[in-house]
């Protein structure tokens, strides 16, 4: 079951997973002189500001991903990178500490998925450049076609997938790549085909774009992403990221509601990062997207494969980087080994399993954090160890880099666990915790 000259491929969804899939499929096919047709179904217009043009995300990408993309000819222009982050400020209920980027290439780039937040239409920088639109344009330059429609139906006829959209349009394909993300009700089309696909477990997150203006953002946040590990039940992680005149606030946790968002805004450590007397605007650009927190079941069968958030991703970080990896593995499999279930099982599945296994460790880290978070002397011990690492050049920044990598996509959870379990780090943490507990210096 192989792709041949003239094979038709449909990609459902033009987010990062869809456009990376198109780019890699077309590049690899060209290398082996295979003539394929790639159609991307994407109803959204990413050139719009606000929810209409946006795929709902924090919009931070690691410098290492920016460089990997560049090595594949996927260059992100400077105007797309709204801000660059070279430090994290970790806030606990008791105090805060700044963690600088371990190396220059470990900085973070900030992007908007659509053409800026709601209300940004008339604000500089105009025009706002959309990350998703930039990738879509690159895929079109490589030869993909964009069909601005929502796919409504998927069935198999004589072993070939058939898609339907619009009023009465339908088409048969040699391969269908599902890149719908997690916020689409159309995911049921894949479940209904009875090849055993189950979408990954997900939970709702909260994202809002806060307009402070360039000067206030620079004064309050600098070039630092502010991460809050606060003892608010139900909240796993809060991040406030500078993006030009905006600050993007993300809250990850379970069952986030208005009351919980209010608690976050009124936490004393958060208040320090907001302009004095600032109130949450009623009409602020906000959303509650689903975030991937589990592994999918059977994300492929003959001639059908799922990539991106609706398949395997990375827990609480680097979803765009995970989409890039899976798209690459899928395109390599389809162009080199064929589009049968067996080929995907053998050559695509390992990339999914690698992410799924690492996420299990990620869950363990977050579980450990939830146990430790209410223990104030442990929080203080972490801050003290980081302060020592950040102020004394001869001290290797083991805990600092582990935390940096927990918040970015720069390393796997496995690598983070190995480094933070270093005997020196454990000894220092226990020593600092005992000092705080018994009050001696
Ligand atoms: C709160 C939050 C913060 C995040 N922050 C970050 C971050 O800072 N950095 C990072 O790397 N990742 C982040 N992520 C993860 C990241 O957003 C995702 O991993 C990434 O968007 C996955 O890309 P995707 O293409 O799989 O899905 P999406 O980006 O969701 O794209 C899916 C596309 O499919 C289209 N579609 C849906 N249904 C249909 C249909 N029936 N027909 C045609 N098209 C359809 C949609 O319009 C959409 O464009 C965050 C996620 C959340 C929820």
PDB file of C-alpha atoms in Angstrom, residues 50-338:
ATOM      1  CA  UNK A  50      -9.084  37.587  17.771  1.00  0.00           C
ATOM      2  CA  UNK A  51     -10.794  34.179  18.022  1.00  0.00           C
ATOM      3  CA  UNK A  52     -11.731  34.066  14.324  1.00  0.00           C
ATOM      4  CA  UNK A  53      -8.095  33.767  13.265  1.00  0.00           C
ATOM      5  CA  UNK A  54      -6.577  32.058  16.277  1.00  0.00           C
ATOM      6  CA  UNK A  55      -5.820  28.474  17.292  1.00  0.00           C
ATOM      7  CA  UNK A  56      -5.800  29.285  21.018  1.00  0.00           C
ATOM      8  CA  UNK A  57      -2.387  28.790  22.601  1.00  0.00           C
ATOM      9  CA  UNK A  58       0.302  30.443  24.736  1.00  0.00           C
ATOM     10  CA  UNK A  59       2.459  31.044  21.696  1.00  0.00           C
ATOM     11  CA  UNK A  60       5.902  30.334  23.133  1.00  0.00           C
ATOM     12  CA  UNK A  61       8.356  28.289  21.124  1.00  0.00           C
ATOM     13  CA  UNK A  62      11.855  27.309  22.079  1.00  0.00           C
ATOM     14  CA  UNK A  63      14.786  28.776  20.187  1.00  0.00           C
ATOM     15  CA  UNK A  64      15.934  25.203  19.496  1.00  0.00           C
ATOM     16  CA  UNK A  65      12.650  24.555  17.629  1.00  0.00           C
ATOM     17  CA  UNK A  66      13.087  27.830  15.704  1.00  0.00           C
ATOM     18  CA  UNK A  67      16.548  26.576  14.661  1.00  0.00           C
ATOM     19  CA  UNK A  68      15.316  23.059  13.791  1.00  0.00           C
ATOM     20  CA  UNK A  69      12.593  24.578  11.598  1.00  0.00           C
ATOM     21  CA  UNK A  70      15.202  26.781   9.903  1.00  0.00           C
ATOM     22  CA  UNK A  71      17.292  23.674   9.125  1.00  0.00           C
ATOM     23  CA  UNK A  72      14.251  22.381   7.170  1.00  0.00           C
ATOM     24  CA  UNK A  73      13.902  25.683   5.312  1.00  0.00           C
ATOM     25  CA  UNK A  74      11.009  26.811   7.548  1.00  0.00           C
ATOM     26  CA  UNK A  75      12.224  30.298   8.455  1.00  0.00           C
ATOM     27  CA  UNK A  76      10.264  32.427  10.904  1.00  0.00           C
ATOM     28  CA  UNK A  77      10.666  36.112   9.958  1.00  0.00           C
ATOM     29  CA  UNK A  78      11.609  38.624  12.680  1.00  0.00           C
ATOM     30  CA  UNK A  79       8.207  40.371  12.418  1.00  0.00           C
ATOM     31  CA  UNK A  80       6.549  37.098  13.451  1.00  0.00           C
ATOM     32  CA  UNK A  81       8.591  36.822  16.643  1.00  0.00           C
ATOM     33  CA  UNK A  82       6.785  39.400  18.782  1.00  0.00           C
ATOM     34  CA  UNK A  83       9.143  39.076  21.748  1.00  0.00           C
ATOM     35  CA  UNK A  84      12.159  37.061  22.872  1.00  0.00           C
ATOM     36  CA  UNK A  85      12.380  35.691  26.363  1.00  0.00           C
ATOM     37  CA  UNK A  86      15.728  35.188  28.026  1.00  0.00           C
ATOM     38  CA  UNK A  87      14.637  34.505  31.612  1.00  0.00           C
ATOM     39  CA  UNK A  88      11.933  32.916  33.708  1.00  0.00           C
ATOM     40  CA  UNK A  89      10.767  34.445  36.959  1.00  0.00           C
ATOM     41  CA  UNK A  90       9.476  31.747  39.261  1.00  0.00           C
ATOM     42  CA  UNK A  91       6.908  33.058  41.754  1.00  0.00           C
ATOM     43  CA  UNK A  92       5.780  31.018  44.741  1.00  0.00           C
ATOM     44  CA  UNK A  93       3.352  32.202  47.443  1.00  0.00           C
ATOM     45  CA  UNK A  94       6.348  33.364  49.475  1.00  0.00           C
ATOM     46  CA  UNK A  95       8.859  34.900  47.101  1.00  0.00           C
ATOM     47  CA  UNK A  96      10.251  34.887  43.596  1.00  0.00           C
ATOM     48  CA  UNK A  97      13.510  34.219  41.785  1.00  0.00           C
ATOM     49  CA  UNK A  98      14.741  34.819  38.246  1.00  0.00           C
ATOM     50  CA  UNK A  99      16.187  31.949  36.196  1.00  0.00           C
ATOM     51  CA  UNK A 100      18.194  33.147  33.212  1.00  0.00           C
ATOM     52  CA  UNK A 101      18.299  31.174  29.946  1.00  0.00           C
ATOM     53  CA  UNK A 102      21.120  28.646  30.365  1.00  0.00           C
ATOM     54  CA  UNK A 103      22.468  29.412  26.877  1.00  0.00           C
ATOM     55  CA  UNK A 104      21.604  31.841  24.088  1.00  0.00           C
ATOM     56  CA  UNK A 105      20.083  29.075  21.973  1.00  0.00           C
ATOM     57  CA  UNK A 106      17.763  28.188  24.861  1.00  0.00           C
ATOM     58  CA  UNK A 107      15.871  31.484  24.679  1.00  0.00           C
ATOM     59  CA  UNK A 108      12.168  31.463  23.907  1.00  0.00           C
ATOM     60  CA  UNK A 109      10.371  33.142  21.025  1.00  0.00           C
ATOM     61  CA  UNK A 110       6.826  34.508  21.404  1.00  0.00           C
ATOM     62  CA  UNK A 111       4.321  34.411  18.569  1.00  0.00           C
ATOM     63  CA  UNK A 112       0.624  34.983  17.958  1.00  0.00           C
ATOM     64  CA  UNK A 113      -1.204  32.091  16.288  1.00  0.00           C
ATOM     65  CA  UNK A 114      -3.673  34.465  14.571  1.00  0.00           C
ATOM     66  CA  UNK A 115      -3.139  38.091  13.507  1.00  0.00           C
ATOM     67  CA  UNK A 116      -3.032  39.418  17.087  1.00  0.00           C
ATOM     68  CA  UNK A 117      -5.619  39.512  19.886  1.00  0.00           C
ATOM     69  CA  UNK A 118      -9.157  40.855  19.609  1.00  0.00           C
ATOM     70  CA  UNK A 119      -8.965  44.664  19.521  1.00  0.00           C
ATOM     71  CA  UNK A 120      -5.442  44.732  18.026  1.00  0.00           C
ATOM     72  CA  UNK A 121      -6.695  45.632  14.520  1.00  0.00           C
ATOM     73  CA  UNK A 122      -5.592  49.260  14.763  1.00  0.00           C
ATOM     74  CA  UNK A 123      -2.636  48.867  17.099  1.00  0.00           C
ATOM     75  CA  UNK A 124       1.004  48.634  16.037  1.00  0.00           C
ATOM     76  CA  UNK A 125       2.796  46.535  14.933  1.00  0.00           C
ATOM     77  CA  UNK A 126       0.547  46.530  11.856  1.00  0.00           C
ATOM     78  CA  UNK A 127       0.209  44.146  10.163  1.00  0.00           C
ATOM     79  CA  UNK A 128       0.362  41.509  12.921  1.00  0.00           C
ATOM     80  CA  UNK A 129       1.828  38.341  11.450  1.00  0.00           C
ATOM     81  CA  UNK A 130       0.134  35.059  12.234  1.00  0.00           C
ATOM     82  CA  UNK A 131       2.328  32.010  12.928  1.00  0.00           C
ATOM     83  CA  UNK A 132      -0.284  29.603  11.535  1.00  0.00           C
ATOM     84  CA  UNK A 133      -0.815  31.732   8.436  1.00  0.00           C
ATOM     85  CA  UNK A 134       2.931  31.914   7.819  1.00  0.00           C
ATOM     86  CA  UNK A 135       3.196  28.088   7.945  1.00  0.00           C
ATOM     87  CA  UNK A 136       0.132  27.709   5.718  1.00  0.00           C
ATOM     88  CA  UNK A 137       1.667  30.056   3.132  1.00  0.00           C
ATOM     89  CA  UNK A 138       4.914  28.041   3.214  1.00  0.00           C
ATOM     90  CA  UNK A 139       2.941  24.828   2.595  1.00  0.00           C
ATOM     91  CA  UNK A 140       1.163  26.487  -0.345  1.00  0.00           C
ATOM     92  CA  UNK A 141       4.524  27.646  -1.754  1.00  0.00           C
ATOM     93  CA  UNK A 142       5.685  24.027  -1.663  1.00  0.00           C
ATOM     94  CA  UNK A 143       2.688  23.057  -3.797  1.00  0.00           C
ATOM     95  CA  UNK A 144      -0.152  22.243  -1.361  1.00  0.00           C
ATOM     96  CA  UNK A 145      -3.689  23.480  -2.105  1.00  0.00           C
ATOM     97  CA  UNK A 146      -5.830  25.182   0.543  1.00  0.00           C
ATOM     98  CA  UNK A 147      -9.527  24.326   0.609  1.00  0.00           C
ATOM     99  CA  UNK A 148     -11.173  26.769   3.004  1.00  0.00           C
ATOM    100  CA  UNK A 149     -13.849  24.360   4.174  1.00  0.00           C
ATOM    101  CA  UNK A 150     -14.739  22.313   7.216  1.00  0.00           C
ATOM    102  CA  UNK A 151     -14.657  18.555   6.538  1.00  0.00           C
ATOM    103  CA  UNK A 152     -18.034  17.100   7.530  1.00  0.00           C
ATOM    104  CA  UNK A 153     -17.777  13.411   6.705  1.00  0.00           C
ATOM    105  CA  UNK A 154     -15.246  10.603   6.469  1.00  0.00           C
ATOM    106  CA  UNK A 155     -16.000   7.069   5.298  1.00  0.00           C
ATOM    107  CA  UNK A 156     -14.187   4.267   3.524  1.00  0.00           C
ATOM    108  CA  UNK A 157     -15.296   2.984   0.121  1.00  0.00           C
ATOM    109  CA  UNK A 158     -13.438  -0.041  -1.320  1.00  0.00           C
ATOM    110  CA  UNK A 159     -10.673   0.528   1.235  1.00  0.00           C
ATOM    111  CA  UNK A 160     -10.097   4.185   0.239  1.00  0.00           C
ATOM    112  CA  UNK A 161     -11.015   7.140   2.497  1.00  0.00           C
ATOM    113  CA  UNK A 162     -13.675   9.496   1.152  1.00  0.00           C
ATOM    114  CA  UNK A 163     -14.146  13.002   2.568  1.00  0.00           C
ATOM    115  CA  UNK A 164     -17.206  15.184   2.244  1.00  0.00           C
ATOM    116  CA  UNK A 165     -17.561  18.935   2.783  1.00  0.00           C
ATOM    117  CA  UNK A 166     -19.663  21.937   1.799  1.00  0.00           C
ATOM    118  CA  UNK A 167     -23.159  21.186   0.471  1.00  0.00           C
ATOM    119  CA  UNK A 168     -22.518  18.025  -1.518  1.00  0.00           C
ATOM    120  CA  UNK A 169     -18.824  17.840  -2.333  1.00  0.00           C
ATOM    121  CA  UNK A 170     -16.873  14.650  -1.797  1.00  0.00           C
ATOM    122  CA  UNK A 171     -13.572  13.173  -2.935  1.00  0.00           C
ATOM    123  CA  UNK A 172     -11.607   9.937  -2.613  1.00  0.00           C
ATOM    124  CA  UNK A 173      -8.024  10.036  -1.326  1.00  0.00           C
ATOM    125  CA  UNK A 174      -5.041   7.676  -1.070  1.00  0.00           C
ATOM    126  CA  UNK A 175      -4.224   9.014   2.391  1.00  0.00           C
ATOM    127  CA  UNK A 176      -6.082  11.160   4.924  1.00  0.00           C
ATOM    128  CA  UNK A 177      -4.045  12.896   7.641  1.00  0.00           C
ATOM    129  CA  UNK A 178      -6.196  14.062  10.579  1.00  0.00           C
ATOM    130  CA  UNK A 179      -4.722  17.229  12.139  1.00  0.00           C
ATOM    131  CA  UNK A 180      -7.896  18.604  13.729  1.00  0.00           C
ATOM    132  CA  UNK A 181      -6.495  19.442  17.141  1.00  0.00           C
ATOM    133  CA  UNK A 182      -8.648  18.777  20.185  1.00  0.00           C
ATOM    134  CA  UNK A 183     -11.276  21.482  19.910  1.00  0.00           C
ATOM    135  CA  UNK A 184     -13.184  20.034  16.959  1.00  0.00           C
ATOM    136  CA  UNK A 185     -16.396  18.001  17.257  1.00  0.00           C
ATOM    137  CA  UNK A 186     -15.397  16.432  13.886  1.00  0.00           C
ATOM    138  CA  UNK A 187     -12.996  14.112  15.751  1.00  0.00           C
ATOM    139  CA  UNK A 188     -15.937  11.706  16.105  1.00  0.00           C
ATOM    140  CA  UNK A 189     -15.592  10.968  12.339  1.00  0.00           C
ATOM    141  CA  UNK A 190     -12.448   8.999  13.124  1.00  0.00           C
ATOM    142  CA  UNK A 191     -13.995   7.257  16.160  1.00  0.00           C
ATOM    143  CA  UNK A 192     -17.029   6.268  14.069  1.00  0.00           C
ATOM    144  CA  UNK A 193     -14.822   4.445  11.540  1.00  0.00           C
ATOM    145  CA  UNK A 194     -14.285   1.685  14.103  1.00  0.00           C
ATOM    146  CA  UNK A 195     -10.545   1.194  13.762  1.00  0.00           C
ATOM    147  CA  UNK A 196     -10.212   1.709  17.489  1.00  0.00           C
ATOM    148  CA  UNK A 197      -9.172   5.397  17.540  1.00  0.00           C
ATOM    149  CA  UNK A 198      -9.859   7.195  20.821  1.00  0.00           C
ATOM    150  CA  UNK A 199      -8.798  10.855  21.155  1.00  0.00           C
ATOM    151  CA  UNK A 200      -6.289  11.657  23.905  1.00  0.00           C
ATOM    152  CA  UNK A 201      -7.570  12.684  27.326  1.00  0.00           C
ATOM    153  CA  UNK A 202      -7.814  16.451  27.587  1.00  0.00           C
ATOM    154  CA  UNK A 203      -8.696  19.177  30.037  1.00  0.00           C
ATOM    155  CA  UNK A 204      -9.766  22.800  29.564  1.00  0.00           C
ATOM    156  CA  UNK A 205      -7.172  25.532  29.976  1.00  0.00           C
ATOM    157  CA  UNK A 206      -7.647  29.313  30.115  1.00  0.00           C
ATOM    158  CA  UNK A 207      -5.847  31.879  27.954  1.00  0.00           C
ATOM    159  CA  UNK A 208      -6.317  35.641  27.934  1.00  0.00           C
ATOM    160  CA  UNK A 209      -4.475  38.499  26.249  1.00  0.00           C
ATOM    161  CA  UNK A 210      -4.033  41.472  28.587  1.00  0.00           C
ATOM    162  CA  UNK A 211      -3.300  44.877  27.068  1.00  0.00           C
ATOM    163  CA  UNK A 212      -0.902  46.894  29.266  1.00  0.00           C
ATOM    164  CA  UNK A 213       0.938  48.808  26.489  1.00  0.00           C
ATOM    165  CA  UNK A 214       4.623  48.380  25.510  1.00  0.00           C
ATOM    166  CA  UNK A 215       6.081  50.433  28.358  1.00  0.00           C
ATOM    167  CA  UNK A 216       4.093  48.794  31.137  1.00  0.00           C
ATOM    168  CA  UNK A 217       4.816  45.314  29.788  1.00  0.00           C
ATOM    169  CA  UNK A 218       8.546  46.122  29.662  1.00  0.00           C
ATOM    170  CA  UNK A 219       8.478  47.649  33.173  1.00  0.00           C
ATOM    171  CA  UNK A 220       6.436  44.900  34.832  1.00  0.00           C
ATOM    172  CA  UNK A 221       7.598  41.784  33.001  1.00  0.00           C
ATOM    173  CA  UNK A 222      10.816  42.670  31.148  1.00  0.00           C
ATOM    174  CA  UNK A 223      11.974  39.886  28.816  1.00  0.00           C
ATOM    175  CA  UNK A 224      11.006  37.294  31.373  1.00  0.00           C
ATOM    176  CA  UNK A 225       8.204  34.761  31.372  1.00  0.00           C
ATOM    177  CA  UNK A 226       6.579  34.827  34.806  1.00  0.00           C
ATOM    178  CA  UNK A 227       5.656  31.380  36.080  1.00  0.00           C
ATOM    179  CA  UNK A 228       3.499  31.084  39.200  1.00  0.00           C
ATOM    180  CA  UNK A 229       3.527  27.957  41.336  1.00  0.00           C
ATOM    181  CA  UNK A 230       0.838  29.058  43.796  1.00  0.00           C
ATOM    182  CA  UNK A 231      -1.087  27.092  46.358  1.00  0.00           C
ATOM    183  CA  UNK A 232      -4.486  27.586  44.684  1.00  0.00           C
ATOM    184  CA  UNK A 233      -6.338  24.238  44.632  1.00  0.00           C
ATOM    185  CA  UNK A 234      -7.107  23.071  41.073  1.00  0.00           C
ATOM    186  CA  UNK A 235      -4.375  25.201  39.482  1.00  0.00           C
ATOM    187  CA  UNK A 236      -1.302  23.403  38.151  1.00  0.00           C
ATOM    188  CA  UNK A 237       0.547  26.170  36.452  1.00  0.00           C
ATOM    189  CA  UNK A 238       0.148  29.864  35.642  1.00  0.00           C
ATOM    190  CA  UNK A 239       2.284  31.773  33.161  1.00  0.00           C
ATOM    191  CA  UNK A 240       2.330  35.446  32.203  1.00  0.00           C
ATOM    192  CA  UNK A 241       4.293  36.035  28.995  1.00  0.00           C
ATOM    193  CA  UNK A 242       5.260  39.434  27.529  1.00  0.00           C
ATOM    194  CA  UNK A 243       4.240  39.864  23.893  1.00  0.00           C
ATOM    195  CA  UNK A 244       4.819  43.410  22.682  1.00  0.00           C
ATOM    196  CA  UNK A 245       2.057  45.593  24.206  1.00  0.00           C
ATOM    197  CA  UNK A 246       0.236  42.483  25.496  1.00  0.00           C
ATOM    198  CA  UNK A 247       0.829  39.962  28.247  1.00  0.00           C
ATOM    199  CA  UNK A 248      -0.556  36.485  27.632  1.00  0.00           C
ATOM    200  CA  UNK A 249      -1.929  34.833  30.761  1.00  0.00           C
ATOM    201  CA  UNK A 250      -2.316  31.051  30.763  1.00  0.00           C
ATOM    202  CA  UNK A 251      -3.878  29.024  33.534  1.00  0.00           C
ATOM    203  CA  UNK A 252      -3.571  25.251  33.440  1.00  0.00           C
ATOM    204  CA  UNK A 253      -5.566  23.102  35.804  1.00  0.00           C
ATOM    205  CA  UNK A 254      -8.822  21.215  36.151  1.00  0.00           C
ATOM    206  CA  UNK A 255     -12.278  22.780  35.913  1.00  0.00           C
ATOM    207  CA  UNK A 256     -11.108  26.370  35.561  1.00  0.00           C
ATOM    208  CA  UNK A 257     -14.044  28.685  36.181  1.00  0.00           C
ATOM    209  CA  UNK A 258     -14.591  32.411  36.735  1.00  0.00           C
ATOM    210  CA  UNK A 259     -14.052  32.138  40.484  1.00  0.00           C
ATOM    211  CA  UNK A 260     -10.694  30.417  40.007  1.00  0.00           C
ATOM    212  CA  UNK A 261      -9.576  32.991  37.406  1.00  0.00           C
ATOM    213  CA  UNK A 262     -10.473  35.745  39.906  1.00  0.00           C
ATOM    214  CA  UNK A 263      -8.409  34.031  42.602  1.00  0.00           C
ATOM    215  CA  UNK A 264      -5.422  33.940  40.250  1.00  0.00           C
ATOM    216  CA  UNK A 265      -5.766  37.658  39.422  1.00  0.00           C
ATOM    217  CA  UNK A 266      -5.989  38.587  43.087  1.00  0.00           C
ATOM    218  CA  UNK A 267      -3.059  36.447  44.299  1.00  0.00           C
ATOM    219  CA  UNK A 268      -0.491  38.854  45.843  1.00  0.00           C
ATOM    220  CA  UNK A 269       2.388  37.563  43.626  1.00  0.00           C
ATOM    221  CA  UNK A 270       0.243  38.077  40.494  1.00  0.00           C
ATOM    222  CA  UNK A 271      -0.769  41.584  41.590  1.00  0.00           C
ATOM    223  CA  UNK A 272       2.938  42.567  41.566  1.00  0.00           C
ATOM    224  CA  UNK A 273       2.981  41.842  37.809  1.00  0.00           C
ATOM    225  CA  UNK A 274      -0.157  43.862  36.978  1.00  0.00           C
ATOM    226  CA  UNK A 275      -0.374  47.659  36.596  1.00  0.00           C
ATOM    227  CA  UNK A 276      -1.502  49.385  39.810  1.00  0.00           C
ATOM    228  CA  UNK A 277      -5.293  49.486  40.139  1.00  0.00           C
ATOM    229  CA  UNK A 278      -5.696  47.386  36.992  1.00  0.00           C
ATOM    230  CA  UNK A 279      -9.066  45.638  36.604  1.00  0.00           C
ATOM    231  CA  UNK A 280      -9.825  42.723  34.285  1.00  0.00           C
ATOM    232  CA  UNK A 281     -11.494  44.302  31.224  1.00  0.00           C
ATOM    233  CA  UNK A 282     -14.941  42.878  30.486  1.00  0.00           C
ATOM    234  CA  UNK A 283     -14.238  42.471  26.754  1.00  0.00           C
ATOM    235  CA  UNK A 284     -10.741  41.006  26.986  1.00  0.00           C
ATOM    236  CA  UNK A 285      -9.693  38.423  24.351  1.00  0.00           C
ATOM    237  CA  UNK A 286      -9.911  35.074  26.107  1.00  0.00           C
ATOM    238  CA  UNK A 287     -10.663  31.408  25.443  1.00  0.00           C
ATOM    239  CA  UNK A 288     -10.845  28.026  27.146  1.00  0.00           C
ATOM    240  CA  UNK A 289      -9.255  25.522  24.744  1.00  0.00           C
ATOM    241  CA  UNK A 290      -8.712  21.831  25.376  1.00  0.00           C
ATOM    242  CA  UNK A 291      -5.190  20.770  26.165  1.00  0.00           C
ATOM    243  CA  UNK A 292      -3.792  17.285  25.539  1.00  0.00           C
ATOM    244  CA  UNK A 293      -2.982  15.413  28.773  1.00  0.00           C
ATOM    245  CA  UNK A 294      -3.023  11.792  27.655  1.00  0.00           C
ATOM    246  CA  UNK A 295      -2.224   9.330  24.910  1.00  0.00           C
ATOM    247  CA  UNK A 296      -4.588   8.514  22.024  1.00  0.00           C
ATOM    248  CA  UNK A 297      -5.621   4.959  21.145  1.00  0.00           C
ATOM    249  CA  UNK A 298      -4.822   3.622  17.662  1.00  0.00           C
ATOM    250  CA  UNK A 299      -4.106   6.923  15.858  1.00  0.00           C
ATOM    251  CA  UNK A 300      -3.793   5.156  12.482  1.00  0.00           C
ATOM    252  CA  UNK A 301      -5.208   2.487  10.225  1.00  0.00           C
ATOM    253  CA  UNK A 302      -4.770   1.722   6.517  1.00  0.00           C
ATOM    254  CA  UNK A 303      -4.629   5.073   4.644  1.00  0.00           C
ATOM    255  CA  UNK A 304      -5.601   7.157   7.700  1.00  0.00           C
ATOM    256  CA  UNK A 305      -3.281   8.678  10.318  1.00  0.00           C
ATOM    257  CA  UNK A 306      -3.685  11.330  13.024  1.00  0.00           C
ATOM    258  CA  UNK A 307      -0.982  13.890  13.840  1.00  0.00           C
ATOM    259  CA  UNK A 308      -0.682  16.756  16.353  1.00  0.00           C
ATOM    260  CA  UNK A 309      -2.893  17.409  19.369  1.00  0.00           C
ATOM    261  CA  UNK A 310      -5.486  14.810  18.316  1.00  0.00           C
ATOM    262  CA  UNK A 311      -2.671  12.254  18.457  1.00  0.00           C
ATOM    263  CA  UNK A 312       0.317  12.292  20.862  1.00  0.00           C
ATOM    264  CA  UNK A 313       1.692  15.589  22.178  1.00  0.00           C
ATOM    265  CA  UNK A 314       3.828  16.824  25.064  1.00  0.00           C
ATOM    266  CA  UNK A 315       2.321  17.349  28.477  1.00  0.00           C
ATOM    267  CA  UNK A 316       1.820  21.064  29.260  1.00  0.00           C
ATOM    268  CA  UNK A 317       4.612  22.266  26.926  1.00  0.00           C
ATOM    269  CA  UNK A 318       5.965  22.391  23.394  1.00  0.00           C
ATOM    270  CA  UNK A 319       2.798  21.171  21.620  1.00  0.00           C
ATOM    271  CA  UNK A 320       4.028  22.830  18.425  1.00  0.00           C
ATOM    272  CA  UNK A 321       7.380  20.988  18.707  1.00  0.00           C
ATOM    273  CA  UNK A 322       5.517  17.694  19.226  1.00  0.00           C
ATOM    274  CA  UNK A 323       3.364  18.376  16.132  1.00  0.00           C
ATOM    275  CA  UNK A 324       6.585  18.993  14.178  1.00  0.00           C
ATOM    276  CA  UNK A 325       8.094  15.637  15.273  1.00  0.00           C
ATOM    277  CA  UNK A 326       4.994  13.570  14.529  1.00  0.00           C
ATOM    278  CA  UNK A 327       4.455  15.278  11.167  1.00  0.00           C
ATOM    279  CA  UNK A 328       8.037  14.397  10.216  1.00  0.00           C
ATOM    280  CA  UNK A 329       7.641  10.757  11.308  1.00  0.00           C
ATOM    281  CA  UNK A 330       4.295  10.469   9.475  1.00  0.00           C
ATOM    282  CA  UNK A 331       5.654  11.985   6.229  1.00  0.00           C
ATOM    283  CA  UNK A 332       8.752   9.777   6.326  1.00  0.00           C
ATOM    284  CA  UNK A 333       6.584   6.668   6.833  1.00  0.00           C
ATOM    285  CA  UNK A 334       4.059   7.555   4.119  1.00  0.00           C
ATOM    286  CA  UNK A 335       6.595   8.473   1.433  1.00  0.00           C
ATOM    287  CA  UNK A 336       9.195   5.794   2.194  1.00  0.00           C
ATOM    288  CA  UNK A 337       7.342   2.804   3.670  1.00  0.00           C
ATOM    289  CA  UNK A 338       3.749   3.198   2.530  1.00  0.00           C
TER     290      UNK A 338
END
